[in-house]
Amino acid sequence: MTADVVIAGAGPNGLMLACELSLAGVRPIVLDRLPGRTEENRANGLVGQVVRALDRRGLYERLSGSSEPPRPAPAFVFGAMPLDLSRLDDNPMYGLQVPQRRIEQVLEERALELGVEIRRGHELTGLSQDEDGVTAEIAGPEGPYRLRTRHLVGADGGHSVTRKLCGIGFPGVTRDDSVSRSAHVTVPAELIDPVTGGLNVPGYGPIPPFMHHRTDHGMFVYAPFPTGTLVNATEWNQDAGDQPMSLDELRESVRRVLGVDLPIGPPEGPGPHQLRRLSGGNTRLAERFRDGRVLLLGDAAHVHSAIGGPGLNLGLQDAVNLGWKLAAEIHGWAPPGLLDTYETERRPAAERVVMHTQAQSALIAPGPEVTALRVLFTELLRDGRTTKHIADMMSGADIRYDLEGTHPLAGRPAPDLVLETETGSVRLAELTRTARPLLIDLTPDAALAGALDGRRDRVDLVTAKTGREGLPTALLLRPDCYVAWASDSPNPDAKERDTLRTALASAFGPAR
């Protein structure tokens, strides 16, 4: 049996890649060692530019239950210090409160709609590759078998079997000096502030919701999610013990962190409910993201602290970046080196997440020196420029790929636009749901259409107008909605059309 792409791992990243490949006309096979979707809730929401990416595939509406486009959050947190984002003219911090199990459910439903084959209970156990493809050895419910594929992608998490089978190193740092305890709980209604939604802890004071709250003894989080109230307490240099996690253990940890008792009870509702203890943490980055015809995705390529919620923001955008490039390679129109740009573009993004999560971990550590450093950071965060810098960094909006052209938008995510077409107003996000490259021509006479000759099989043309001033007159968008080329000229001359053709060739291969 032969497949174009085999994906090891049916978590959010593997399923997102499967959807992207399928939209591009490639039918992948997804393997997962578990017999069904996990009920464990590893994340409670999405933060950053990934929210816009999901909107541009029509998935935001399914996840949010709203037909309204995503809106930036007015506030967030950095290193357990509040970020006031309401002052920013261009706020990049989008957020969506949705449990990871729901994200996986929606992505699986979408993948099945697109014809993706998902094999649960099938585990990758070995692989070998040659110039033409990869032979995957798989342990299935009915016994072992082999599957031949042109490319194999490891989306199988931080303990990636794929990465280990390829002999790819995973250097980094392991820390064992922290213990994090979290559980779904109930709290007395009289302790909840009816205005702010925060928690008024007797003997301690108010604690805002969804914000990391640091003390000299640890960190506390109160998060009243729609699916259940989550409480977390993190401590340093404290023995985790070897007994199963219990609600009493969480109560004792909260008492040590806050210095007072917090009356919490068992959760209500059918669940699943979280009751988890995590010791230490890893920060690691794969030595390379590609080994011949095998590629790594998401946690298989990078792991880091969960502070600030960057994991799915990073991994799902990896999938959107890789999907169209891998499909172009399979369809035969990829320009030389296109697939290698997956690593050259996404590794810097991973390095940046590693950097700022380590910085935040340092800022929440105990000790008077850290307290003094936080006082300084609090002063710096009063400057709107500092807030914008950190918001761009945490959301991923500061990533710029090295693409053709000198236009300020080249290599950056496309701006949110409302276009006036012959059939009426349409958001740009509604035009990108097919995951095809787009040339958006806003010039008065649609002067750039001829540049697509020989590439109309792989690049779509949108002619429109927009009522906003100061916008480019033309945009060439990659399927991941990054700007490959842009122009401000209302009447592009021959030289500008030549630069467009160069950008087309660089991103989407030679004309047929």
Coordinates of N, CA, C and O in Angstrom, one line a residue, residues 79 175 177 214-219 236 359-371 374:
G79 N 4.7 36.7 32.4 CA 5.5 36.5 33.6 C 4.7 36.8 34.9 O 5.3 37.3 35.8
R175 N 14.5 20.8 34.0 CA 14.5 21.3 35.3 C 13.5 20.4 36.2 O 12.5 20.0 35.7
D177 N 12.9 21.4 39.6 CA 12.8 22.2 40.9 C 11.4 22.8 41.1 O 11.2 23.6 42.0
R214 N 1.6 35.7 41.3 CA 2.9 35.2 42.0 C 3.0 35.8 43.4 O 2.7 36.9 43.7
T215 N 3.5 34.9 44.3 CA 3.8 35.3 45.6 C 5.3 34.9 45.9 O 5.9 34.3 45.0
D216 N 5.8 35.3 47.0 CA 7.2 34.9 47.3 C 7.3 33.4 47.5 O 8.5 32.8 47.6
H217 N 6.2 32.7 47.6 CA 6.3 31.2 47.8 C 5.8 30.4 46.6 O 5.9 29.2 46.7
G218 N 5.4 31.0 45.6 CA 4.9 30.2 44.4 C 4.0 31.0 43.6 O 4.0 32.3 43.6
M219 N 3.2 30.3 42.8 CA 2.2 31.0 41.9 C 0.9 30.3 42.0 O 0.8 29.1 42.1
W236 N 8.3 25.9 44.2 CA 9.6 25.5 43.9 C 10.3 24.8 45.0 O 10.0 25.1 46.2
A359 N 12.2 33.3 29.9 CA 12.2 34.6 30.6 C 11.1 34.7 31.6 O 11.2 35.2 32.7
Q360 N 9.9 34.3 31.2 CA 8.7 34.3 32.1 C 8.9 33.4 33.3 O 8.5 33.8 34.4
S361 N 9.5 32.2 33.0 CA 9.7 31.3 34.1 C 10.7 31.9 35.2 O 10.5 31.8 36.4
A362 N 11.6 32.7 34.7 CA 12.6 33.4 35.6 C 11.8 34.5 36.4 O 12.1 34.7 37.6
L363 N 10.8 35.1 35.8 CA 10.1 36.2 36.4 C 9.1 35.8 37.4 O 8.6 36.6 38.2
I364 N 8.8 34.5 37.4 CA 7.8 34.0 38.4 C 8.5 33.2 39.6 O 7.8 32.8 40.5
A365 N 9.8 33.1 39.5 CA 10.5 32.3 40.5 C 10.4 33.0 41.8 O 10.2 34.3 41.9
P366 N 10.6 32.3 43.0 CA 10.6 33.0 44.3 C 11.9 33.7 44.5 O 12.9 33.6 43.8
G367 N 11.9 34.6 45.6 CA 13.1 35.3 46.0 C 13.0 36.8 45.9 O 12.3 37.3 45.0
P368 N 13.6 37.5 46.8 CA 13.6 39.0 46.8 C 14.2 39.6 45.5 O 13.8 40.7 45.1
E369 N 15.2 38.9 45.0 CA 15.8 39.5 43.7 C 14.8 39.5 42.6 O 14.8 40.4 41.8
V370 N 14.1 38.4 42.5 CA 13.0 38.3 41.4 C 11.9 39.4 41.7 O 11.4 40.0 40.8
T371 N 11.6 39.5 43.0 CA 10.6 40.6 43.3 C 11.1 41.9 42.9 O 10.3 42.7 42.3
R374 N 10.7 42.2 39.1 CA 9.3 42.4 38.7 C 8.9 43.9 38.9 O 8.1 44.4 38.1

